[in-house]
Structure formats: C-alpha cells, structure tokens
CSV table of C-alpha atoms in Angstrom, one decimal:
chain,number,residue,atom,x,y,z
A,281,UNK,CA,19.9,-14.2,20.5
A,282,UNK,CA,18.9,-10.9,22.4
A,283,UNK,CA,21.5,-8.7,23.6
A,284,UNK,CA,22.0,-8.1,27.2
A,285,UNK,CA,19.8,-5.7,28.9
A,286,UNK,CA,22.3,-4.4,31.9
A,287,UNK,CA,19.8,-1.0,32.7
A,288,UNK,CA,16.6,-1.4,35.0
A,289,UNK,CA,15.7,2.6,34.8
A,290,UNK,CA,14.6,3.7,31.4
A,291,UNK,CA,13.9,7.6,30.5
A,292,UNK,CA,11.0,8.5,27.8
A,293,UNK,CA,11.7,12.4,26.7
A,294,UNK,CA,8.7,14.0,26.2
A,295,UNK,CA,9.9,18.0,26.0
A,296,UNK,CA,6.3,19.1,26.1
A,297,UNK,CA,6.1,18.6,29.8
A,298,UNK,CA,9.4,20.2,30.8
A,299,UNK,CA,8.8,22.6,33.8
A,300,UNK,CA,8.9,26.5,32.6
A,301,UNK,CA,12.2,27.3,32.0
A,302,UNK,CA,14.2,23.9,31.4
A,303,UNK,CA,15.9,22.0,28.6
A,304,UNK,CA,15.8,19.0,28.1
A,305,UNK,CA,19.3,18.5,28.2
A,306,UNK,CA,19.6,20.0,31.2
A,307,UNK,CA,17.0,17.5,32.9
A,308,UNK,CA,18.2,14.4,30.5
A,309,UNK,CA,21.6,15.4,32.4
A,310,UNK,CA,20.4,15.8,36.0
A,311,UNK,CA,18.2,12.2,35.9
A,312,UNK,CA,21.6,10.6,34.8
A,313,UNK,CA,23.5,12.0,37.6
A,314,UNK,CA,20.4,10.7,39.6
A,315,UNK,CA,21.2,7.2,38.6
A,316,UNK,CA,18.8,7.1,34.9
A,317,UNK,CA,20.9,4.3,33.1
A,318,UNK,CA,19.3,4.0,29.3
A,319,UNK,CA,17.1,7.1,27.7
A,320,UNK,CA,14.7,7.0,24.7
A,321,UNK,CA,14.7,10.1,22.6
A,322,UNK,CA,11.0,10.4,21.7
A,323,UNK,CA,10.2,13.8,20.3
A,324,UNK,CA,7.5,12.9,17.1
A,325,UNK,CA,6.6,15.8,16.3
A,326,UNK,CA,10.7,17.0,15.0
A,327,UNK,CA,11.8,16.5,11.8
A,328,UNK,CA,14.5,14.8,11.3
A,329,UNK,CA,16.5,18.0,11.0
A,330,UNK,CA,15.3,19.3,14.1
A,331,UNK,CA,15.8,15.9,15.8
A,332,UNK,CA,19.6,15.1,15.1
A,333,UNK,CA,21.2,18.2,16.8
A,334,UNK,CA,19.1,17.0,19.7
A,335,UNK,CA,19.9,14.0,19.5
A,336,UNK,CA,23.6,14.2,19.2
A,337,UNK,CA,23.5,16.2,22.4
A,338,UNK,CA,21.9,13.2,24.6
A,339,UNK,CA,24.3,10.7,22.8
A,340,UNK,CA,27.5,12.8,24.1
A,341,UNK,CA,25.7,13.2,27.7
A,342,UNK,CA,24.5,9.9,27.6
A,343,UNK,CA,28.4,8.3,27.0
A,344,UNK,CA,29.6,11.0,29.8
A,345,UNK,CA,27.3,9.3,32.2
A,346,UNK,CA,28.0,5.6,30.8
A,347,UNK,CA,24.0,5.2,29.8
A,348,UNK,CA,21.9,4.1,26.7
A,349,UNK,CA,20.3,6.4,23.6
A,350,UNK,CA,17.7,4.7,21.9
A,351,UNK,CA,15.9,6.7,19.3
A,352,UNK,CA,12.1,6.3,18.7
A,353,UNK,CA,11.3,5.0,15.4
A,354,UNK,CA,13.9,6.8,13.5
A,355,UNK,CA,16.4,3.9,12.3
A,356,UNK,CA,18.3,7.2,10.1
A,357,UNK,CA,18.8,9.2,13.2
A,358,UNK,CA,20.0,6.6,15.7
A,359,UNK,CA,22.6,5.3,12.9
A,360,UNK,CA,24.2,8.8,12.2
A,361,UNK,CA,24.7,9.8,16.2
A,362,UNK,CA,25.7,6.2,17.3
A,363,UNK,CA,22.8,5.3,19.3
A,364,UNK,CA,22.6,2.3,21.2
A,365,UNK,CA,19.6,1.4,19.6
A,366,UNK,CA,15.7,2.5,18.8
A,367,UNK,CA,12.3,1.5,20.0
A,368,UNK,CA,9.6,1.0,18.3
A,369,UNK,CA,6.0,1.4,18.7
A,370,UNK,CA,2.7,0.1,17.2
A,371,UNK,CA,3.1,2.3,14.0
A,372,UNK,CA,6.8,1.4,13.4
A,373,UNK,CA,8.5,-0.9,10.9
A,374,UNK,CA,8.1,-4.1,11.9
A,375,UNK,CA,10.5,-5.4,14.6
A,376,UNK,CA,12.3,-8.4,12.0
A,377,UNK,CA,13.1,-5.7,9.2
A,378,UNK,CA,14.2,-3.0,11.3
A,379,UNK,CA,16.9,-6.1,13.0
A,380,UNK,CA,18.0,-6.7,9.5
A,381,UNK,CA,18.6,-3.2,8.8
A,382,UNK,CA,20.2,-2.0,12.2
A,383,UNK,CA,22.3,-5.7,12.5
A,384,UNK,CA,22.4,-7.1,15.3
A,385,UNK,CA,25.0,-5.2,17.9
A,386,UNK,CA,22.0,-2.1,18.1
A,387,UNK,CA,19.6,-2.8,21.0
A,388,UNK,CA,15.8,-3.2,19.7
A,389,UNK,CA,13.1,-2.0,22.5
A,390,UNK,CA,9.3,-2.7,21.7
A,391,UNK,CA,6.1,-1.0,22.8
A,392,UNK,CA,3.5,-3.7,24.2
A,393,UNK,CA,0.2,-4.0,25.7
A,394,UNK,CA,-0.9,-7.5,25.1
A,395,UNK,CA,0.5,-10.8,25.1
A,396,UNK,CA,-0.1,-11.4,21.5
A,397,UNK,CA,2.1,-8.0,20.9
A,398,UNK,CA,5.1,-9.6,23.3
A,399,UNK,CA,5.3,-12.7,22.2
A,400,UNK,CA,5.8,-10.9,18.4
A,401,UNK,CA,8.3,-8.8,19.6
A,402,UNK,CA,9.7,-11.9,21.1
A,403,UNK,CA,9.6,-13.9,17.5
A,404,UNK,CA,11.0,-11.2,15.4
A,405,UNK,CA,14.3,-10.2,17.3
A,406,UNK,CA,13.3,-7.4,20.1
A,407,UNK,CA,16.0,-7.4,22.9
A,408,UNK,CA,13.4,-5.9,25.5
A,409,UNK,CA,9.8,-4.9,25.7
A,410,UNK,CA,8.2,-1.9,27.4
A,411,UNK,CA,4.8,-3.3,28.9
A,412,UNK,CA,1.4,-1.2,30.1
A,413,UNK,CA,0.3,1.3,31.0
A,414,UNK,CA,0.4,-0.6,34.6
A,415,UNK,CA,-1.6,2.4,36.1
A,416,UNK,CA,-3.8,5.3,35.0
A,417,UNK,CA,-1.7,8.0,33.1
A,418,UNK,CA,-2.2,11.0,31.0
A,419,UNK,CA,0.4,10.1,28.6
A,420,UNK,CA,-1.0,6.8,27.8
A,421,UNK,CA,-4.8,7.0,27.8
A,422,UNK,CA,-5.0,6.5,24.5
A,423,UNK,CA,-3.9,2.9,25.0
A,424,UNK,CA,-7.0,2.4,27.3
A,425,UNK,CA,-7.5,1.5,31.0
A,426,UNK,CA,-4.8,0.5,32.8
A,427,UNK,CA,-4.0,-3.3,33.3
A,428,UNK,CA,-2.6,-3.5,36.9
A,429,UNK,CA,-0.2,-5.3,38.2
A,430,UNK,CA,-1.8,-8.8,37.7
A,431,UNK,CA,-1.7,-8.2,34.0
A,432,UNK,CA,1.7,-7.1,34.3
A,433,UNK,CA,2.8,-10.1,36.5
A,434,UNK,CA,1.4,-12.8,33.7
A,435,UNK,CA,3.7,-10.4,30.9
A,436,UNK,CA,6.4,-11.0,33.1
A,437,UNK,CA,6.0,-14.6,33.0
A,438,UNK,CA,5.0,-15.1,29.5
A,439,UNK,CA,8.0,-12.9,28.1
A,440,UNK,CA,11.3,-14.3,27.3
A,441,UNK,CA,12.2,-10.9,27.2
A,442,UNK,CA,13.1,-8.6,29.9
A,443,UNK,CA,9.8,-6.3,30.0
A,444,UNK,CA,9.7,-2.7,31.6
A,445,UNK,CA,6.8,-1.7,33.1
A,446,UNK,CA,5.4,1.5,31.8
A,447,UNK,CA,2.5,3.9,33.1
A,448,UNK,CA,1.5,5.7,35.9
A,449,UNK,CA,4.6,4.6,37.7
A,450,UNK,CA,5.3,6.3,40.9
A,451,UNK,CA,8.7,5.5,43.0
A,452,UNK,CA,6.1,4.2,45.9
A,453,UNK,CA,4.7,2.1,43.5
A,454,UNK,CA,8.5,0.8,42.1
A,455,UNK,CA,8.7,-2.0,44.5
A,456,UNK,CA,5.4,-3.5,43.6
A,457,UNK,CA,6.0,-3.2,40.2
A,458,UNK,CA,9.8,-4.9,40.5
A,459,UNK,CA,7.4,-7.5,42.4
A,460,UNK,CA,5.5,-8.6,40.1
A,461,UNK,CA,8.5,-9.5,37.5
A,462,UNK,CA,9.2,-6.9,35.9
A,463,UNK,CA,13.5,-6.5,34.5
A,464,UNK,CA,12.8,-2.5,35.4
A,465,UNK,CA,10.9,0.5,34.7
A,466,UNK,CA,10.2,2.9,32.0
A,467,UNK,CA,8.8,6.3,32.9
A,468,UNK,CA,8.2,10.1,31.5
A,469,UNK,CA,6.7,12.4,34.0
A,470,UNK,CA,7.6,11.1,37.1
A,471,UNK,CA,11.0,12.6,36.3
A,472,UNK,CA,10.7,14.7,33.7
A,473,UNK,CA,8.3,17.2,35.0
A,474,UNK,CA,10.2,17.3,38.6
A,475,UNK,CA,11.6,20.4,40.1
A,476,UNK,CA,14.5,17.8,40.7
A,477,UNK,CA,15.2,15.2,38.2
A,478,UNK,CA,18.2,14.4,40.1
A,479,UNK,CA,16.7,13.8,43.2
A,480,UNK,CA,13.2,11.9,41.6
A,481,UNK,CA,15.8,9.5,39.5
A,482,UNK,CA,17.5,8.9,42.9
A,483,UNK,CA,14.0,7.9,44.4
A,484,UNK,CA,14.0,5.1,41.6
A,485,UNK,CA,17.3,4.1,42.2
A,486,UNK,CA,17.6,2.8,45.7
C-alpha cells in the first residue's frame, strides 16, 4: 500500500540556476521557511562523493524545518543520510526493485509523462508521481511539448497515485493546475532562481 503523501509543494534542486552568489543551502533554507514541505536533491552531474556532504546538509535543514529529502536516483546516498526517500526517472532502476531494496517505510516518487508510465509506477510500488511538463519550460524540453492542463486533468483521474504537476509552473498558474486534480506541485526555477525564495515559496503556499 502506498505511504501517505502529507506535502503538496515539492522542490527540484538544480544548483546550475542559482542566482550569482547563492548556495544552495542557503536557498533550499529560505523556500522551507517559505512554506517548501518535501525537496528532491537532483544534482547528476556529482559524484557520489561530492553528493553526500551536500546531501547531508539538506537532510539536517530539511528535519529543522519538519520537510521531506528525497534523493534522485541514488538509492546509496539517500540510505547513508536518512532520506525520506528517492525518485526516480526514466533511466532509473525500475520502480519494483528499487521498493525491494529501500523496503517499504522510504517514500518512492516517479517521473511521468504518459499514462502508460503512471499506471507502471502505479503497478510496481511508487507512492507518488510527478506528471508533465504541464507548460512550456526550459528544464524539460527535452521531454517534448507541453501537455496542458487537459492532459494533466485525465493523469489526475487515471492515477491512483497522488500526481504533482511539473513544468512551467508559475504561482498564477497554481490554482489552475490544483484544478484540474492534481495532489500538488513540483517546481525548480520558479523558486530556485528568485531573488526571494522565501517570498516565491510563500506565493505557492497560500
């Protein structure tokens, strides 16, 4: 049975974007105090030795604030800084052997863009999906054109998961988005390159 899912605002780190001058523990730090409630640690390009300081960092900010750490793809990492879980994306272990290797207390999040790739992540133990890109972004033109809310309404209603929405997501654009079904929203640059993470998290929050 899937674990609970009690967050609706879901951080993606992506250093590479951070304003001149910033850390990303310093931002990671101001968009919890803004209300972030779960953050993915998703720096692929870090070795693993580069990756664990890091991540052992957000795992003691993350429990000062009372928010989730998942790590991206790396099961080692997330075990050795207590994580709350990992997500995975379209090159990852599948989702059923990384369950049987991470048991079943760790929280399992899962890249989508289809409802073929829900409905697997649905079969094989995932406790939530991440869904889109909803609109056009940068970050995630590589997964095509964007599928709009109308796609994301029918994942939202095929999904026995709780599904984020993910892309292009704007804080106007939040209360369509919640609209059309989705549990929350999953975002990068909308906080992470603000002069304010505080303040942008806040925006997502009310």
């Amino acid at each position: 049975m899937p674990l609970p899912i009690n967050f609706n605002l879901y951080l993606i780190t992506d250093r590479h974007q951070l304003p001149a001058g910033q850390t990303l523990p310093a931002v990671i730090e101001a968009a919890l105090q803004g209300g972030v409630q779960a953050v993915q640690l998703r720096e692929k390009d870090l070795s693993v030795d580069e990756l664990l300081p890091l991540a052992r960092e957000l795992r003691s900010l993350t429990c000062q604030y009372g928010a989730r750490l998942l790590i991206n793809d790396s099961i080692d990492v997330a075990l050795a800084v207590g994580a709350d879980g990992v997500h995975l994306g379209g090159h990852s272990l599948p989702t059923e052997i990384v369950r049987r290797n991470i048991g079943v207390e760790m929280l399992i999040g899962v890249s989508t863009h289809n409802r073929t790739e829900i409905q697997t992540a649905c079969e094989q133990g995932a406790d939530f999906v991440t869904f889109g890109p909803v609109y056009a972004t940068p970050s995630k033109a590589v997964y095509g054109a964007p599928q709009g809310l109308q796609a994301l309404t029918e994942a939202c209603m095929n999904s026995t998961l709780p599904v984020f929405a993910l892309g292009g997501i704007t804080s106007a654009r939040a209360a369509a988005v919640r609209a059309a079904g989705a549990h929350g929203i999953a975002l990068i640059s909308a906080i992470i390159v603000s002069s304010s993470p505080k303040t942008a998290a806040r925006a997502f929050s009310t």
